[in-house]
Coordinates of C-alpha atoms in Angstrom, one line a residue:
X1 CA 5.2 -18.2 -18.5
X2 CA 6.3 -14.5 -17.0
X3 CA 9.5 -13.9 -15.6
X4 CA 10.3 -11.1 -13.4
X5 CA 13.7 -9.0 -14.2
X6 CA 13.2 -6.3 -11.1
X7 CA 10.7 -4.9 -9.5
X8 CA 9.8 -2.6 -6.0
X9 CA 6.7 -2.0 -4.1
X10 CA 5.9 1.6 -2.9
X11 CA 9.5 2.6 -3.8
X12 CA 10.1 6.5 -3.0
X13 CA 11.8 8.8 -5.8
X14 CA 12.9 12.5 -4.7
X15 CA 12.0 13.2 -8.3
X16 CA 11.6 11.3 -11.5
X17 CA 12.3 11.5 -15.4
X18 CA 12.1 8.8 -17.6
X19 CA 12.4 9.2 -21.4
X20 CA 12.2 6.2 -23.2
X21 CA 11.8 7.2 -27.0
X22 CA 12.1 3.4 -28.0
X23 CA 10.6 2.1 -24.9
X24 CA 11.7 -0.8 -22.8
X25 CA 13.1 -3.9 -23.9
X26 CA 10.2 -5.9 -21.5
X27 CA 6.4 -5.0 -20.1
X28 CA 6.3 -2.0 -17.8
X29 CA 3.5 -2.4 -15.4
X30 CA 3.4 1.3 -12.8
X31 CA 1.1 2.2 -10.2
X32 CA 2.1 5.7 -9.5
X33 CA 0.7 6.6 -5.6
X34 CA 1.1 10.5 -6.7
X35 CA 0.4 12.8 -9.5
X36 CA 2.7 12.3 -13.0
X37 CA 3.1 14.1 -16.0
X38 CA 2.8 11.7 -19.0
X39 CA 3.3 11.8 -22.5
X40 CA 0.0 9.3 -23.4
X41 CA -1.4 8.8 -27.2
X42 CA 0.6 11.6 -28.2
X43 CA -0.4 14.4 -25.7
X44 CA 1.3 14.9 -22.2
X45 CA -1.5 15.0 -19.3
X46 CA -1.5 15.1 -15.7
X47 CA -1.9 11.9 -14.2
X48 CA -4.3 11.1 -10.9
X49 CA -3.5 10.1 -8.1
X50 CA -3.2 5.9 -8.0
X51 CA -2.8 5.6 -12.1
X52 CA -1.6 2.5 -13.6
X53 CA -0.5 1.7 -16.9
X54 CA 1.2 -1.9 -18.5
X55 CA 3.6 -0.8 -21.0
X56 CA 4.1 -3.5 -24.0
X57 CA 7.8 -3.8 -25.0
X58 CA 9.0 -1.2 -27.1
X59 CA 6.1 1.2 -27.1
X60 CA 7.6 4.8 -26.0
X61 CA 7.7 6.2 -22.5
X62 CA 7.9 9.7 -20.6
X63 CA 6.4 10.5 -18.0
X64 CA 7.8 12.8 -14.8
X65 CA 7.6 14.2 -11.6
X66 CA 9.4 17.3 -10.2
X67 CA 8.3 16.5 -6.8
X68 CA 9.0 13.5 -4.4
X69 CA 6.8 10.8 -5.7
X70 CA 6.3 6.8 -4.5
X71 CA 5.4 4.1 -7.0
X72 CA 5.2 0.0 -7.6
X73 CA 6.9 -1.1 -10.5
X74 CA 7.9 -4.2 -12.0
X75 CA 9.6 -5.0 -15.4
X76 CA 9.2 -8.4 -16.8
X77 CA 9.0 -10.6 -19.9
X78 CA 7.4 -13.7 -21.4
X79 CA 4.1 -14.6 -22.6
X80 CA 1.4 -12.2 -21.5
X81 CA -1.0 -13.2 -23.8
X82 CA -3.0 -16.4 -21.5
X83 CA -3.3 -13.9 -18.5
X84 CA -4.4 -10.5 -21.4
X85 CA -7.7 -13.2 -23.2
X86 CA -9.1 -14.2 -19.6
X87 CA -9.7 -10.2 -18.7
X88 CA -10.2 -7.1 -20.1
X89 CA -7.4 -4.7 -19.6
X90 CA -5.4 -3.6 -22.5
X91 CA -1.5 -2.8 -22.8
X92 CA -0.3 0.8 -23.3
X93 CA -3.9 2.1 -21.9
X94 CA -4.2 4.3 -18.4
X95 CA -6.3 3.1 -15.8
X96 CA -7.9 4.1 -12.3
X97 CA -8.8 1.3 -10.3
X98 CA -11.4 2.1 -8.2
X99 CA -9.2 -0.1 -4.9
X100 CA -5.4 -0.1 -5.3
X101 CA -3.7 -1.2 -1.7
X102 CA -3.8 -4.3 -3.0
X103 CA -1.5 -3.5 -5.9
X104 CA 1.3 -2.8 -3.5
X105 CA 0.8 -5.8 -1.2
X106 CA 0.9 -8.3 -4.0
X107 CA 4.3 -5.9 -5.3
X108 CA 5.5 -6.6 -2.1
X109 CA 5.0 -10.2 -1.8
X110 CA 6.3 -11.0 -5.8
X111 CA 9.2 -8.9 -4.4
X112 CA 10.2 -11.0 -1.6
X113 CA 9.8 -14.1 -3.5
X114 CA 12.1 -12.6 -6.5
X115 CA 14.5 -11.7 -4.4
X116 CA 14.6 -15.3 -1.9
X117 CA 15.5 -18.2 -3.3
X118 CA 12.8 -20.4 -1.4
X119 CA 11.0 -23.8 -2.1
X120 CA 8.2 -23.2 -5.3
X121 CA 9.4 -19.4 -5.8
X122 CA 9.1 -19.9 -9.5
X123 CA 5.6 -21.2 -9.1
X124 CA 4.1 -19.2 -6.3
X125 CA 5.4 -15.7 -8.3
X126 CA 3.3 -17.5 -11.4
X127 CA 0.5 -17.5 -8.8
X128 CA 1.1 -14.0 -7.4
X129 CA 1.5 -12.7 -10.9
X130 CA -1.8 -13.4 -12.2
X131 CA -3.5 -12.5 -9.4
X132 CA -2.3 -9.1 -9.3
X133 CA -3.7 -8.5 -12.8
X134 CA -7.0 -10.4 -12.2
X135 CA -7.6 -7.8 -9.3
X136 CA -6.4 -4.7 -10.9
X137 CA -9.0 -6.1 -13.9
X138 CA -11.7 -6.1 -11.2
X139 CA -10.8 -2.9 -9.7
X140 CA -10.7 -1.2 -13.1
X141 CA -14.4 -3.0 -13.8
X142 CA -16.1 -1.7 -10.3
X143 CA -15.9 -5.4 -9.2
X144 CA -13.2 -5.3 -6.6
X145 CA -13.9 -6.6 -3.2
X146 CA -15.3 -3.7 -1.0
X147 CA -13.0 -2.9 2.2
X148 CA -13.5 -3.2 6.2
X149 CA -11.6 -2.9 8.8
X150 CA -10.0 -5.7 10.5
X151 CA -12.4 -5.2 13.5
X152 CA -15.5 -5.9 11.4
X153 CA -14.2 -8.5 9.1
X154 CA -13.0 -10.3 13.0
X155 CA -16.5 -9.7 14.2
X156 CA -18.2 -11.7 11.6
X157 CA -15.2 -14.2 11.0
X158 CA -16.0 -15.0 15.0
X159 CA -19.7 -15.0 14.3
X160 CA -19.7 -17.4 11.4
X161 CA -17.4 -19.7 13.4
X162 CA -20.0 -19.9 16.2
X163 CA -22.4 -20.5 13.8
X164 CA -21.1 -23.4 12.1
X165 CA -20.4 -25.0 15.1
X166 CA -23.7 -24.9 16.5
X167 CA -25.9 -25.8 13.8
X168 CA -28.4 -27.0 16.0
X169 CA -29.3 -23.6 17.6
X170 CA -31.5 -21.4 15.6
X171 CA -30.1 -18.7 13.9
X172 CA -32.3 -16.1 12.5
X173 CA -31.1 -13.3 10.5
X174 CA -32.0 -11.2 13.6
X175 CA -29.5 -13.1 16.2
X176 CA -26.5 -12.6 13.6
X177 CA -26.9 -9.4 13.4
X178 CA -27.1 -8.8 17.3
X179 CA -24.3 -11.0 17.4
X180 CA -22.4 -8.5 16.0
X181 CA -24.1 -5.0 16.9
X182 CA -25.7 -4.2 13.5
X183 CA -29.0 -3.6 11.5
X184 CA -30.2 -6.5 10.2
X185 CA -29.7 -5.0 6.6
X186 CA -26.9 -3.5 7.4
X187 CA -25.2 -7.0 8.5
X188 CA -27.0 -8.7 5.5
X189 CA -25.2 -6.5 3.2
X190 CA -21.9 -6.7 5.0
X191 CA -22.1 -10.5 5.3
X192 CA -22.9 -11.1 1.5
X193 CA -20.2 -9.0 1.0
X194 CA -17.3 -10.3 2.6
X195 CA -18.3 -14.1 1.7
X196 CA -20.3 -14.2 -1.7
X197 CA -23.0 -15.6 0.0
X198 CA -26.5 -14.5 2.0
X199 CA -26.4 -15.4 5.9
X200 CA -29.5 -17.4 5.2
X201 CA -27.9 -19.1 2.6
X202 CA -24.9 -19.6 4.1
X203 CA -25.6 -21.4 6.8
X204 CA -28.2 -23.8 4.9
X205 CA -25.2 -24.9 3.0
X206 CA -23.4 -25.7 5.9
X207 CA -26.0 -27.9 7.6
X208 CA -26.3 -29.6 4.0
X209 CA -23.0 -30.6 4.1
X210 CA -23.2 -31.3 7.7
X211 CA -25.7 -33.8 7.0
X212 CA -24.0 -35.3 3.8
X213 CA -20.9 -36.4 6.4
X214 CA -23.7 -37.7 8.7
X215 CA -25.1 -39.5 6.2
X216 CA -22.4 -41.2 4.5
X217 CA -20.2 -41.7 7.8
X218 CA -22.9 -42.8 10.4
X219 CA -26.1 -44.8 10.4
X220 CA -28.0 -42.0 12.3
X221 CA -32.0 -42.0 11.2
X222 CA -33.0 -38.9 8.8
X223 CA -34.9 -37.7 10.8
X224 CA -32.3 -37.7 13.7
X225 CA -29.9 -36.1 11.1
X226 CA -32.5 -33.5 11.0
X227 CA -33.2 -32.9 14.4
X228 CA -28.9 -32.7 15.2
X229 CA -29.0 -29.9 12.2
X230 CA -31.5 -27.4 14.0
X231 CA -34.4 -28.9 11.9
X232 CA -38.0 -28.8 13.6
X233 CA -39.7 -30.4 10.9
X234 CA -38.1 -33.7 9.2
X235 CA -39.6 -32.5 5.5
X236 CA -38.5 -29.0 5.6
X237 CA -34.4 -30.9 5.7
X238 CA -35.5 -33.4 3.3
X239 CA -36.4 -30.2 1.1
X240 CA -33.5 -28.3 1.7
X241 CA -31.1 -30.8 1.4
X242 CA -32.8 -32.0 -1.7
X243 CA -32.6 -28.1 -3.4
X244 CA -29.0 -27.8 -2.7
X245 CA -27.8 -31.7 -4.3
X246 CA -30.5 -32.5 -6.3
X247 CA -31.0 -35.6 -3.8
X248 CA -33.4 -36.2 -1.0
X249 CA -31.0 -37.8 2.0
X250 CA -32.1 -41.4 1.7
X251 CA -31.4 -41.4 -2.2
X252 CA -28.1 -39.6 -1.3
X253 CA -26.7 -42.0 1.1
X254 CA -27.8 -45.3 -1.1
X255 CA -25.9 -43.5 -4.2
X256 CA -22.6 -42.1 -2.4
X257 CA -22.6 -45.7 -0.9
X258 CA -22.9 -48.0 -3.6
X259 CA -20.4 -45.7 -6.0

């Protein structure tokens, strides 16, 4: 379990110098926004821009800015070691994280929790914690989740809404993506993107489960089942539904039924 001592997200310093020759009684974890200078594996360097290090307890720190500087920092304690064996990153090492706005927002949210005395503090900052440092592992790794602006992300949330409520209509990848004013591999790529998941696929999932409810919670036909679910052709759903539960719909409702 970690336990936060302090901590401050995108807190502003006029100038900084820290020399810690025995380092810090806890972990150290700093995301400087700005240049630093940094005394790292013996030689001082000049930092990037967005650098972030996780100093172990008692390992030696300097590093220092003569000009004003922001960072997020948090000191804390406990057992590291369950988060450190499920990713890669490595105490005492610098990093550049490829994304780091997410850094400060999860800062900002352990901070408010620290600091309020709310219902599940303790667990939701346990939460919070860990997924600060399974992002910044992503980031550092190229896997961090790509970035777009509110007005896009709106645009498809909007568009896969409609879709999922109107199963029934057809929805080729070329009406999504006019849905929405883009190329239809421009929107592919964008859609996969933000949910994990092809457009095609996507939606083939949700008439799946759209027909498992059907199934288990009416007495509808199959082939009515199909025809509610957008489904010209009764074997082309028996297919489908088959490929995605290893079922066909008939052997699906006389197992969920009888279980």
């Amino acid at each position: 379990m970690i336990e936060l001592s302090q901590l401050r997200h995108a807190y502003p310093e006029r100038t900084l110098y820290i020399d810690r020759q025995h380092g810090h009684p806890e972990y150290t974890f700093l995301h400087f926004f700005t240049s630093m200078k940094l005394t790292y594996n013996g030689k001082s360097i000049i930092t990037e821009p967005h650098s972030v290090i996780i100093f172990r307890p008692g390992t030696p720190q300097h590093f220092e800015s003569d000009t004003p500087m922001i960072h997020d920092w948090i000191h804390f304690h406990g057992d590291m070691e369950p988060i450190l064996q499920n990713i890669s990153l490595e105490l005492d090492t610098l990093y550049y994280p490829s994304q780091t706005e997410f850094i400060t927002d999860l800062t900002r949210e352990l901070e408010t929790e620290f600091y309020n005395a709310r219902a599940n503090r303790d667990a939701l900052i346990q939460l919070k914690f860990q997924e600060l440092f399974i992002k910044l592992d992503r980031a550092v790794s190229g896997e961090s989740e790509p970035v777009f602006d509110t007005e896009i992300t709106e645009k498809f949330r909007r568009l896969r809404g409609k879709m999922f409520i109107s199963l029934q209509e057809k929805w080729s990848v070329e009406r999504m993506a006019a849905e929405v004013g883009f190329s239809k591999s421009r929107f592919y790529n964008i859609y996969k993107s933000i949910y994990g998941i092809t457009p095609t696929a996507d939606l083939i999932e949700a008439r799946v489960n759209s027909a498992r409810n059907m199934l288990l919670s009416t007495s509808k036909k199959i082939e009515d089942i199909s025809y509610l679910l957008g489904y010209e052709n009764t074997t082309h759903f028996i297919r489908q539904f088959k490929k995605w539960t290893g079922y066909s719909p008939a052997a699906y409702r006389k197992r969920e039924r009888t279980t």
